[in-house]
Amino acid sequence: MSTTGTGPDTGPMGAGAPGAAAGAGTGAAGTDATRAEVCVVACAEAWRGDGEILAAAMGTCSILGARLARLTFEPGLLTTDGGALLTAEPVPIGAPAGPVEGWMPFRDHLWLVQNGRRHVMMGASQIDRYGNTNISAVGDWARPKSQLLGVRGAPGNTICNPTSYWIPRHSTRVFVPRVDVVSGVGHDRAAELGGRASRFHGLRRVVTDLGVFDFGTPDGSMRLVSVHPGVEVEQVVAATGFDLVIDGDVPQTRWPTDGELRLIRERLDPKGLRDTEVRP
Amino acid sequence: MDKTMSIEEVVASLESGMTIGIGGWGARRKPMALVRAIYRSPLEDLTVVSYGGADVGLLCAAGKVRRVVAPFVTLDSIPLEPHFRAARQAGAVEFTEYDEGMFMFGLLAAAHRLPFLPTRAGLGSDVMRVNPELRTVRSPYGEAGQDGEELVAVPALALDAALVHMDRADIRGNGQYLGPDPYLDDLFVKAAARSYVSCERLVGPGGLDGPPQSLLVSRMHVTGVVETPGGGHFTESSRDGGPGGGPGGGPGGRPGGGRDEAFQRHYAAAAADPQAWAAFAGRFLSGDEAAYQEAVRRWHEEREEGTR
């Protein structure tokens, strides 16, 4: 795998073939977008306002979201090639880095977690109403029914960095009353630690294939922020194994703009990997 | 000063019951030739300390492991390691499960002869529950009339031996990496009482061309060095294929540096099924390293013929 300077020139920022793809001049922006494309934009929104920090992403729509945010409304973000290199410009998913602006081997990721200039969007095999998450094991930890990855960096990420989640398949298997192993720390656990120990803890948002969620409630439990176009609130409730906070009428997640769609389709993910993660 | 050893000599110098650190990360630049040699050795009762991949899986499959110390075990492009899963689900191995940063702090502590290092990572998570021996420590520096902050005291991950795989090394034991990431290999060798370096290509003193920053492992920390062309297979490695191969040349005619994804898929499928595993082990793991490399070469040949 090449490491420096050998990738294709990814072209000037935001350039797309004029007139190609993306709805021939329809009024409402991007209403022909697929669910995956809505998810990419919803993931991108997680990093809005973050400025000059590392957008650390896991999962296809999340990686695309970080790069899209950087190409559009959050140009200060730093993004990687999926490996140890900070790319000079966001590159297509899976493509070589091309020109680089920095080096971020695993050890430096781990130091950056401690340093704090990082907002991570992780996956979760289980998540509960307070945002505790599990990627370690299902069942009794001592002898699990299903051994998963291990806690990886989730404990440190959540206690040291703003954290969001991208969950491509929203279901009661994932959205559970209690997670079996707390890998990522939720609001109730953080509150128990007290204000000083948890002063860098912060769960920002959860994006799934059905909607967007946050924790903007008095006790830090999960709230439905928006449902994606074509999704009913009842559908989300039925796919969630705990009581969601739902305040009044739930708005729709915004459609991608035509410009965003062009960037996703023509620049960041021309091979359509997003559709293998969230089926059209 | 020549620390050259054979694979068999390295493994013969290890003992049952040891705590052994294995460098690399997941499915990247693992000292697989040495791991395969342990697989077929009489060693047992090992504690394996690793950012784990197929190294952990293979040793679990061979019943060599009493305890795994790791933040994860993964094949990267295949998220879950089948042998490790099976061992955990059967209750066959003990597990010390740390956060990735905690794990690095444990290595840092051992590498610098400290009993522990403090970090926030782990606070509030079940890492504290499943490792009841973990302690916290209060900072002696309070702020604004408050007590000092409570932090996790990660104990030193001291190793009896470390095994790392370099793209290139010299006969004195200096090791060089040519890929984009050093992983934590320098900490592994410093945290260990003895360290062994396997390498894709062995050169004479002064023969490690390239940026000085790529000289990751110093001979002052190295007991023995062994040349194992393709020794990182099937993990991502092989950035120096040696004479005829050159930088980037890989075994089996693969493009250099990359993980052998096809073979990894073959490994993972076999590992998930006892009968298939017996066949895999018979074909690839019953002989020495040269036999392994030859078996892999033939497997690729057959596969290519099959697709013609």
XYZ file of C-alpha atoms in Angstrom:
588
model
C 0.000 0.000 0.000
C 1.499 3.331 -0.939
C 2.136 5.786 1.808
C 2.923 9.170 0.359
C 2.472 11.198 -2.724
C 1.526 8.380 -5.062
C -2.228 8.708 -5.033
C -4.285 10.235 -7.790
C -4.818 13.955 -7.716
C -8.236 14.314 -6.226
C -8.764 17.665 -7.859
C -9.739 21.049 -6.505
C -11.995 21.204 -3.501
C -15.643 20.764 -4.225
C -15.257 20.449 -7.971
C -17.876 18.301 -9.613
C -18.867 17.893 -13.208
C -21.415 20.634 -13.789
C -24.826 19.330 -14.692
C -23.911 15.711 -13.965
C -26.103 13.512 -11.747
C -28.101 15.080 -8.909
C -31.618 15.985 -9.935
C -32.000 18.051 -13.092
C -32.867 21.329 -11.461
C -35.630 20.131 -9.149
C -36.595 22.731 -6.592
C -36.125 20.965 -3.269
C -32.508 20.070 -2.775
C -31.521 16.456 -3.043
C -34.906 14.791 -2.599
C -33.716 11.954 -4.817
C -31.100 11.110 -2.208
C -30.885 7.558 -0.926
C -31.206 6.685 2.762
C -27.416 6.133 2.890
C -26.850 9.648 1.564
C -29.191 11.106 4.169
C -27.183 9.191 6.778
C -23.864 10.525 5.458
C -25.112 14.087 5.831
C -26.586 13.367 9.279
C -23.182 11.989 10.320
C -21.423 15.038 8.851
C -23.627 17.298 10.977
C -22.117 15.731 14.119
C -18.886 17.643 13.467
C -20.520 21.022 12.724
C -18.861 23.721 14.775
C -15.926 21.573 15.864
C -13.224 23.628 14.140
C -9.646 22.428 13.883
C -9.774 18.984 15.460
C -9.405 15.411 14.251
C -12.680 13.946 12.962
C -12.151 10.276 13.838
C -14.712 8.098 12.095
C -15.589 4.418 11.981
C -17.975 2.891 9.453
C -18.536 3.929 5.838
C -21.243 6.599 6.284
C -19.373 8.053 9.252
C -16.076 8.257 7.325
C -17.898 9.842 4.377
C -19.639 12.224 6.768
C -16.359 13.433 8.284
C -14.867 14.067 4.856
C -18.043 15.723 3.599
C -18.171 18.045 6.615
C -14.584 19.052 5.908
C -15.342 19.698 2.230
C -18.333 21.877 3.056
C -19.282 23.579 6.305
C -16.376 22.571 8.586
C -13.174 23.121 6.561
C -10.893 23.186 9.596
C -11.400 19.483 10.363
C -8.528 17.038 10.006
C -9.252 13.692 8.359
C -7.193 10.576 7.661
C -6.737 8.130 4.815
C -8.204 5.465 7.091
C -4.651 4.739 8.233
C -1.737 6.683 9.683
C -1.865 9.680 7.350
C -3.632 13.012 7.679
C -4.554 13.885 4.130
C -4.045 17.355 2.669
C -7.564 17.114 1.220
C -10.355 14.622 1.917
C -9.835 11.599 -0.331
C -12.348 9.091 -1.711
C -13.054 6.266 0.697
C -10.496 3.487 0.283
C -8.257 5.590 -1.979
C -4.550 6.207 -1.351
C -3.785 9.259 0.746
C -2.282 11.440 -1.990
C -0.603 14.554 -0.571
C -0.475 14.461 3.221
C -0.385 17.187 5.861
C 0.410 15.089 8.889
C 1.280 11.732 10.403
C -0.971 10.042 12.922
C 0.193 6.498 13.718
C -1.785 4.553 16.294
C 0.381 5.740 19.192
C -0.398 9.349 18.331
C -4.105 8.618 18.083
C -3.881 7.268 21.612
C -2.031 10.380 22.787
C -4.509 12.607 20.969
C -7.349 10.944 22.871
C -5.671 12.158 26.055
C -4.945 15.569 24.519
C -8.554 16.083 23.497
C -8.539 17.738 20.063
C -10.643 14.960 18.642
C -14.319 14.132 18.139
C -14.840 10.447 17.493
C -17.824 8.736 15.899
C -17.765 5.060 16.833
C -19.937 2.035 16.213
C -21.788 0.073 18.882
C -23.127 -3.467 19.079
C -25.352 -2.413 21.991
C -26.393 1.024 23.253
C -28.691 1.952 26.145
C -30.809 5.006 26.953
C -27.897 6.820 28.655
C -25.508 6.128 25.797
C -23.517 3.350 27.437
C -22.223 1.205 24.587
C -20.817 -2.279 24.162
C -18.366 -3.564 21.552
C -16.729 -6.107 23.863
C -18.935 -9.149 24.395
C -22.563 -10.221 24.517
C -23.703 -12.165 27.552
C -21.755 -12.736 30.746
C -18.286 -11.209 30.328
C -16.615 -14.109 32.166
C -17.790 -16.540 29.520
C -19.576 -14.633 26.802
C -22.266 -15.981 24.556
C -20.618 -13.970 21.808
C -17.129 -12.514 22.048
C -16.951 -9.314 20.008
C -13.972 -7.014 19.356
C -12.991 -6.107 22.888
C -13.433 -2.652 24.419
C -10.829 -1.212 21.998
C -10.491 2.540 22.628
C -14.078 3.099 23.729
C -13.423 3.674 27.462
C -10.754 6.307 26.808
C -12.568 7.872 23.869
C -15.736 8.472 25.846
C -14.119 9.774 29.028
C -11.642 12.041 27.165
C -13.319 13.168 23.921
C -16.639 14.294 22.526
C -18.187 11.103 21.161
C -20.928 10.326 18.661
C -22.175 7.028 17.323
C -23.054 5.715 13.875
C -25.280 2.638 13.926
C -26.223 1.410 10.436
C -28.958 -1.020 11.574
C -31.296 0.364 14.195
C -32.974 -2.529 16.018
C -33.961 -3.770 19.453
C -30.882 -6.001 19.318
C -28.716 -2.902 19.405
C -30.928 -0.449 21.326
C -31.219 -2.389 24.579
C -32.352 -1.586 28.130
C -28.915 -2.494 29.524
C -25.669 -3.196 27.699
C -23.846 -6.362 28.761
C -20.375 -4.782 28.977
C -19.904 -1.020 29.289
C -17.168 -0.240 26.759
C -18.185 3.354 26.036
C -19.266 5.390 29.065
C -22.794 6.817 29.139
C -24.273 9.773 30.980
C -25.382 7.899 34.103
C -21.920 6.394 34.577
C -20.248 9.744 33.931
C -22.530 11.424 36.472
C -21.586 8.818 39.091
C -17.917 9.680 38.565
C -18.582 13.295 39.448
C -17.941 16.539 37.617
C -14.160 16.573 37.725
C -13.524 13.032 36.528
C -16.079 13.392 33.764
C -15.370 16.962 32.682
C -14.210 15.864 29.230
C -17.068 13.381 28.764
C -19.710 14.387 26.240
C -22.012 12.386 24.016
C -23.038 14.485 21.033
C -25.338 12.524 18.772
C -26.323 9.091 17.587
C -27.086 8.582 13.904
C -28.809 5.428 12.697
C -30.423 4.315 9.467
C -33.755 5.522 10.916
C -32.997 8.829 12.582
C -30.879 11.167 14.661
C -30.731 11.197 18.466
C -29.077 13.257 21.175
C -28.978 13.386 24.966
C -30.327 16.892 25.520
C -32.571 15.886 28.410
C -32.369 16.701 32.134
C -31.074 13.229 33.063
C -28.979 12.739 29.924
C -31.190 10.059 28.436
C -31.618 9.603 24.705
C -33.969 11.835 22.740
C -35.257 11.483 19.207
C -34.076 14.560 17.303
C -35.312 13.750 13.806
C -36.499 10.878 11.645
C -35.065 10.347 8.196
C -37.327 11.023 5.201
C -39.684 8.066 4.777
C -39.369 6.902 8.400
C -42.262 7.110 10.890
C -41.713 7.867 14.586
C -43.561 4.630 15.451
C -41.010 2.694 13.427
C -38.180 4.148 15.522
C -40.021 3.452 18.772
C -40.662 -0.152 17.728
C -36.980 -0.665 16.879
C -35.797 0.704 20.231
C -35.668 -1.478 23.345
C -36.091 1.381 25.819
C -38.259 4.489 26.183
C -36.982 7.297 23.992
C -37.662 10.885 24.956
C -39.873 12.363 22.256
C -40.718 16.079 22.522
C -43.807 16.931 20.531
C -43.642 16.796 16.748
C -40.452 15.206 15.519
C -38.930 16.962 12.514
C -37.511 15.252 9.460
C -33.734 14.901 9.024
C -32.689 17.375 6.368
C -32.132 16.276 2.796
C -28.617 16.564 1.387
C -28.109 19.613 -0.795
C -27.349 19.150 -4.492
C -23.767 20.154 -3.777
C -23.464 17.601 -1.001
C -24.899 14.885 -3.202
C -22.401 15.648 -5.935
C -19.531 15.469 -3.470
C -20.750 12.146 -2.071
C -21.504 10.543 -5.428
C -18.758 11.885 -7.635
C -15.902 12.648 -5.338
C -15.961 10.788 -2.016
C -17.708 7.506 -2.837
C -17.893 6.963 -6.588
C -18.029 3.194 -6.062
C -21.145 3.445 -3.906
C -19.779 1.697 -0.803
C -22.378 3.599 1.245
C -25.126 1.503 -0.329
C -23.534 -1.711 0.979
C -23.785 -0.324 4.523
C -27.314 1.098 4.240
C -29.323 -0.598 1.516
C -31.124 1.704 -0.900
C 28.602 -8.829 17.225
C 26.220 -11.184 15.488
C 22.870 -11.970 17.162
C 21.551 -14.016 14.285
C 19.451 -16.954 15.402
C 17.155 -19.465 13.763
C 13.404 -19.462 14.331
C 13.774 -22.710 16.260
C 16.525 -21.256 18.483
C 14.343 -18.271 19.380
C 11.427 -20.465 20.354
C 13.666 -22.913 22.219
C 14.844 -20.040 24.405
C 11.277 -19.337 25.566
C 9.721 -21.175 28.498
C 6.252 -22.323 29.424
C 4.483 -19.968 31.807
C 6.183 -16.863 30.401
C 4.519 -13.525 29.724
C 5.190 -12.829 26.061
C 4.489 -9.537 24.306
C 3.818 -9.646 20.573
C 4.243 -6.467 18.502
C 2.247 -5.232 15.538
C -1.414 -4.232 15.649
C -4.425 -6.373 14.748
C -3.613 -7.868 11.363
C -0.568 -5.692 10.766
C 3.162 -6.524 10.893
C 2.875 -9.451 13.285
C 5.870 -11.771 13.846
C 3.881 -14.656 12.415
C 6.852 -16.920 11.624
C 7.750 -16.908 15.327
C 4.096 -17.347 16.287
C 3.804 -20.332 13.942
C 6.919 -21.826 15.539
C 5.381 -21.437 19.012
C 2.216 -23.018 17.611
C 4.144 -26.229 16.850
C 6.375 -26.064 19.973
C 5.818 -27.790 23.344
C 5.389 -24.381 25.064
C 2.212 -23.888 27.106
C 0.613 -21.819 29.850
C 1.634 -18.528 28.206
C 0.349 -15.064 29.013
C 0.123 -13.261 25.656
C 0.205 -9.453 25.674
C -0.850 -8.041 22.317
C -2.855 -5.575 20.275
C -4.250 -8.857 19.123
C -4.787 -10.455 15.763
C -4.182 -13.896 14.310
C -1.161 -14.184 16.630
C -3.525 -14.475 19.587
C -5.954 -16.609 17.595
C -3.370 -19.162 16.482
C -1.871 -19.542 19.944
C -5.345 -19.956 21.465
C -6.139 -22.590 18.833
C -3.007 -24.499 19.794
C -3.887 -24.414 23.498
C -0.733 -22.445 24.329
C -2.434 -19.629 26.175
C -3.478 -19.344 29.782
C -4.237 -15.619 29.667
C -4.685 -12.981 26.980
C -3.926 -9.340 27.823
C -5.390 -7.153 25.074
C -7.719 -4.262 24.200
C -9.047 -6.188 21.184
C -8.424 -9.190 18.984
C -9.256 -8.536 15.324
C -8.234 -9.342 11.776
C -9.116 -5.742 10.740
C -10.776 -6.459 7.395
C -12.502 -9.351 9.178
C -13.598 -7.781 12.475
C -13.739 -10.854 14.722
C -10.961 -13.434 15.210
C -12.646 -16.871 15.152
C -10.152 -18.778 17.336
C -10.115 -16.119 20.027
C -13.911 -15.990 20.008
C -14.115 -19.759 20.357
C -11.606 -19.786 23.219
C -13.447 -17.036 25.094
C -16.867 -18.565 24.501
C -15.598 -21.936 25.731
C -14.035 -20.344 28.798
C -10.693 -21.764 27.663
C -8.596 -18.617 28.273
C -8.431 -15.960 30.974
C -8.682 -12.403 29.705
C -7.296 -9.106 30.935
C -9.237 -6.603 28.858
C -7.831 -3.065 28.741
C -8.632 0.076 26.810
C -6.137 0.669 23.950
C -4.639 3.710 25.673
C -4.440 1.964 29.050
C -2.577 -0.842 27.317
C -0.051 1.639 25.883
C 0.364 3.223 29.318
C 1.053 -0.237 30.777
C 3.803 -0.757 28.200
C 5.141 2.761 28.787
C 5.296 2.127 32.524
C 7.167 -1.144 32.066
C 9.489 0.392 29.461
C 10.431 3.121 31.941
C 10.630 0.972 35.081
C 7.620 2.646 36.661
C 5.098 0.633 38.689
C 2.138 2.326 36.994
C 1.044 5.344 34.980
C -2.115 7.355 35.550
C -4.813 7.979 32.972
C -8.504 8.822 32.759
C -9.068 6.008 30.269
C -11.055 3.241 31.909
C -12.922 5.409 34.438
C -16.634 4.685 34.437
C -16.294 1.694 32.099
C -16.569 -2.019 32.809
C -12.811 -2.328 32.365
C -12.760 -1.500 36.086
C -15.349 -4.213 36.812
C -13.774 -7.043 34.840
C -10.280 -6.271 36.131
C -10.909 -6.067 39.882
C -7.161 -5.847 40.563
C -7.046 -2.387 38.945
C -6.594 0.477 41.382
C -7.120 4.192 41.119
C -4.720 6.828 42.383
C -5.487 10.334 43.618
C -3.429 13.177 42.209
C -1.400 14.837 44.987
C -2.046 18.153 43.254
C -5.422 19.530 44.267
C -6.895 22.533 42.537
C -8.852 25.450 43.968
C -9.342 23.880 47.369
C -10.488 20.564 45.906
C -8.832 17.206 46.389
C -6.682 15.930 43.546
C -8.303 14.092 40.689
C -8.864 10.332 40.842
C -7.239 8.450 37.959
C -6.734 4.857 36.867
C -3.294 3.532 37.888
C -2.416 1.251 34.971
C 0.072 -1.330 36.219
C 3.284 -1.897 34.271
C 2.909 -4.561 31.594
C 6.301 -6.129 32.228
C 7.178 -8.831 29.718
C 9.482 -11.834 30.039
C 9.998 -11.715 26.308
C 8.884 -9.624 23.342
C 8.564 -10.722 19.720
C 8.398 -8.074 16.988
C 8.568 -8.199 13.198
C 10.545 -5.578 11.276
C 10.741 -4.956 7.570
C 14.531 -4.985 7.843
C 17.119 -5.565 10.569
C 20.863 -5.850 10.877
C 22.751 -8.757 12.401
C 23.333 -6.746 15.594
C 19.591 -6.572 16.199
C 18.773 -3.040 15.068
C 15.315 -3.047 13.504
C 13.773 -0.838 10.811
C 10.164 -0.411 9.731
C 9.301 0.813 6.233
C 5.534 1.127 6.516
C 3.455 4.077 7.699
C 3.099 3.016 11.343
C 5.614 1.872 13.976
C 2.769 0.535 16.123
C 4.092 0.123 19.691
C 6.988 -2.202 18.825
C 9.678 -0.067 20.426
C 7.732 -0.073 23.700
C 7.302 -3.855 23.553
C 11.059 -4.426 23.312
C 11.794 -1.913 26.082
C 9.146 -3.466 28.325
C 10.688 -6.931 27.967
C 13.540 -8.680 29.748
C 14.472 -10.243 26.400
C 13.423 -9.318 22.892
C 13.596 -11.098 19.584
C 13.300 -9.418 16.206
C 12.218 -11.272 13.106
C 12.664 -9.460 9.820
C 11.843 -9.719 6.149
C 15.481 -9.083 5.248
C 18.671 -9.188 7.306
C 21.594 -6.893 6.427
C 25.099 -6.306 7.731
C 26.055 -3.534 10.171
C 25.460 -0.146 8.562
C 23.199 -1.672 5.933
C 19.925 -0.134 7.130
C 19.426 2.510 4.439
C 16.596 4.980 4.754
C 15.485 7.756 7.055
C 16.975 7.474 10.559
C 13.440 7.870 11.943
C 12.641 4.436 10.522
C 15.188 2.824 12.877
C 12.644 1.813 15.467
C 14.289 -0.869 17.577
C 17.793 -0.548 18.996
C 20.134 -3.479 19.487
C 20.549 -2.446 23.129
C 17.116 -3.995 23.692
C 17.486 -7.006 21.425
C 18.663 -10.516 22.323
C 18.343 -12.200 18.965
C 17.427 -11.500 15.350
C 16.152 -13.899 12.739
C 15.582 -13.463 9.013
C 12.113 -14.693 8.005
C 11.203 -13.651 4.443
C 7.417 -13.555 4.379
C 7.517 -13.996 8.155
C 4.758 -11.443 8.621
C 2.397 -13.352 6.345
C -0.614 -13.135 6.201
C -0.664 -9.870 8.119
C 0.174 -6.539 6.488
C 3.972 -6.493 6.207
C 6.625 -7.478 3.678
C 7.916 -4.108 2.660
C 11.319 -5.528 1.889
C 11.218 -8.678 -0.165
C 15.010 -8.945 -0.360
C 17.130 -9.883 -3.343
C 14.942 -9.950 -6.425
C 11.993 -8.685 -4.445
C 13.186 -5.258 -3.467
C 11.187 -2.899 -1.325
C 7.550 -3.757 -1.750
C 8.086 -7.292 -2.988
C 5.922 -9.811 -1.224
C 5.820 -13.556 -1.046
C 3.636 -15.517 -3.396
C 3.922 -12.832 -6.060
C 1.563 -10.570 -4.117
C 1.950 -6.830 -4.301
C 4.223 -5.843 -1.459
C 3.139 -4.381 1.809
C -0.450 -5.496 1.653
C -2.184 -8.020 3.813
C -2.851 -11.313 2.007
C -6.603 -10.798 2.146
C -7.446 -13.918 0.148
C -5.407 -16.104 2.450
C -6.745 -14.344 5.539
C -10.277 -15.109 4.361
C -9.216 -18.724 3.909
C -7.764 -18.749 7.440
C -10.858 -17.187 9.002
C -13.255 -19.540 7.225
C -11.205 -22.556 8.306
C -10.870 -21.283 11.863
C -14.639 -21.074 12.202
C -15.098 -24.794 11.503
C -13.242 -27.614 13.347
C -13.029 -29.954 10.350
C -11.871 -27.238 8.004
C -9.367 -26.154 10.622
C -7.866 -29.635 10.868
C -7.344 -29.591 7.117
C -5.874 -26.068 7.228
C -3.509 -26.946 10.066
C -2.430 -30.123 8.316
C -1.686 -28.310 5.093
C -0.069 -25.140 6.418
C 1.041 -25.558 10.025
C 2.426 -29.083 10.345
C 5.865 -28.309 8.912
C 8.507 -25.643 9.471
C 8.452 -22.067 8.176
C 9.892 -22.991 4.790
C 7.151 -25.588 4.385
C 4.555 -22.951 5.309
C 5.827 -20.478 2.720
C 5.854 -23.214 0.085
C 2.323 -24.327 1.002
C 1.087 -20.738 0.733
C 2.796 -20.308 -2.643
C 1.096 -23.463 -3.924
C -2.260 -22.403 -2.505
C -2.064 -19.151 -4.467
C -0.975 -21.028 -7.584
C -3.912 -23.406 -7.366
C -6.251 -20.522 -6.768
C -4.992 -18.659 -9.803
C -5.322 -21.781 -11.932
C -8.846 -22.235 -10.601
C -9.836 -18.768 -11.730
C -8.423 -19.130 -15.229
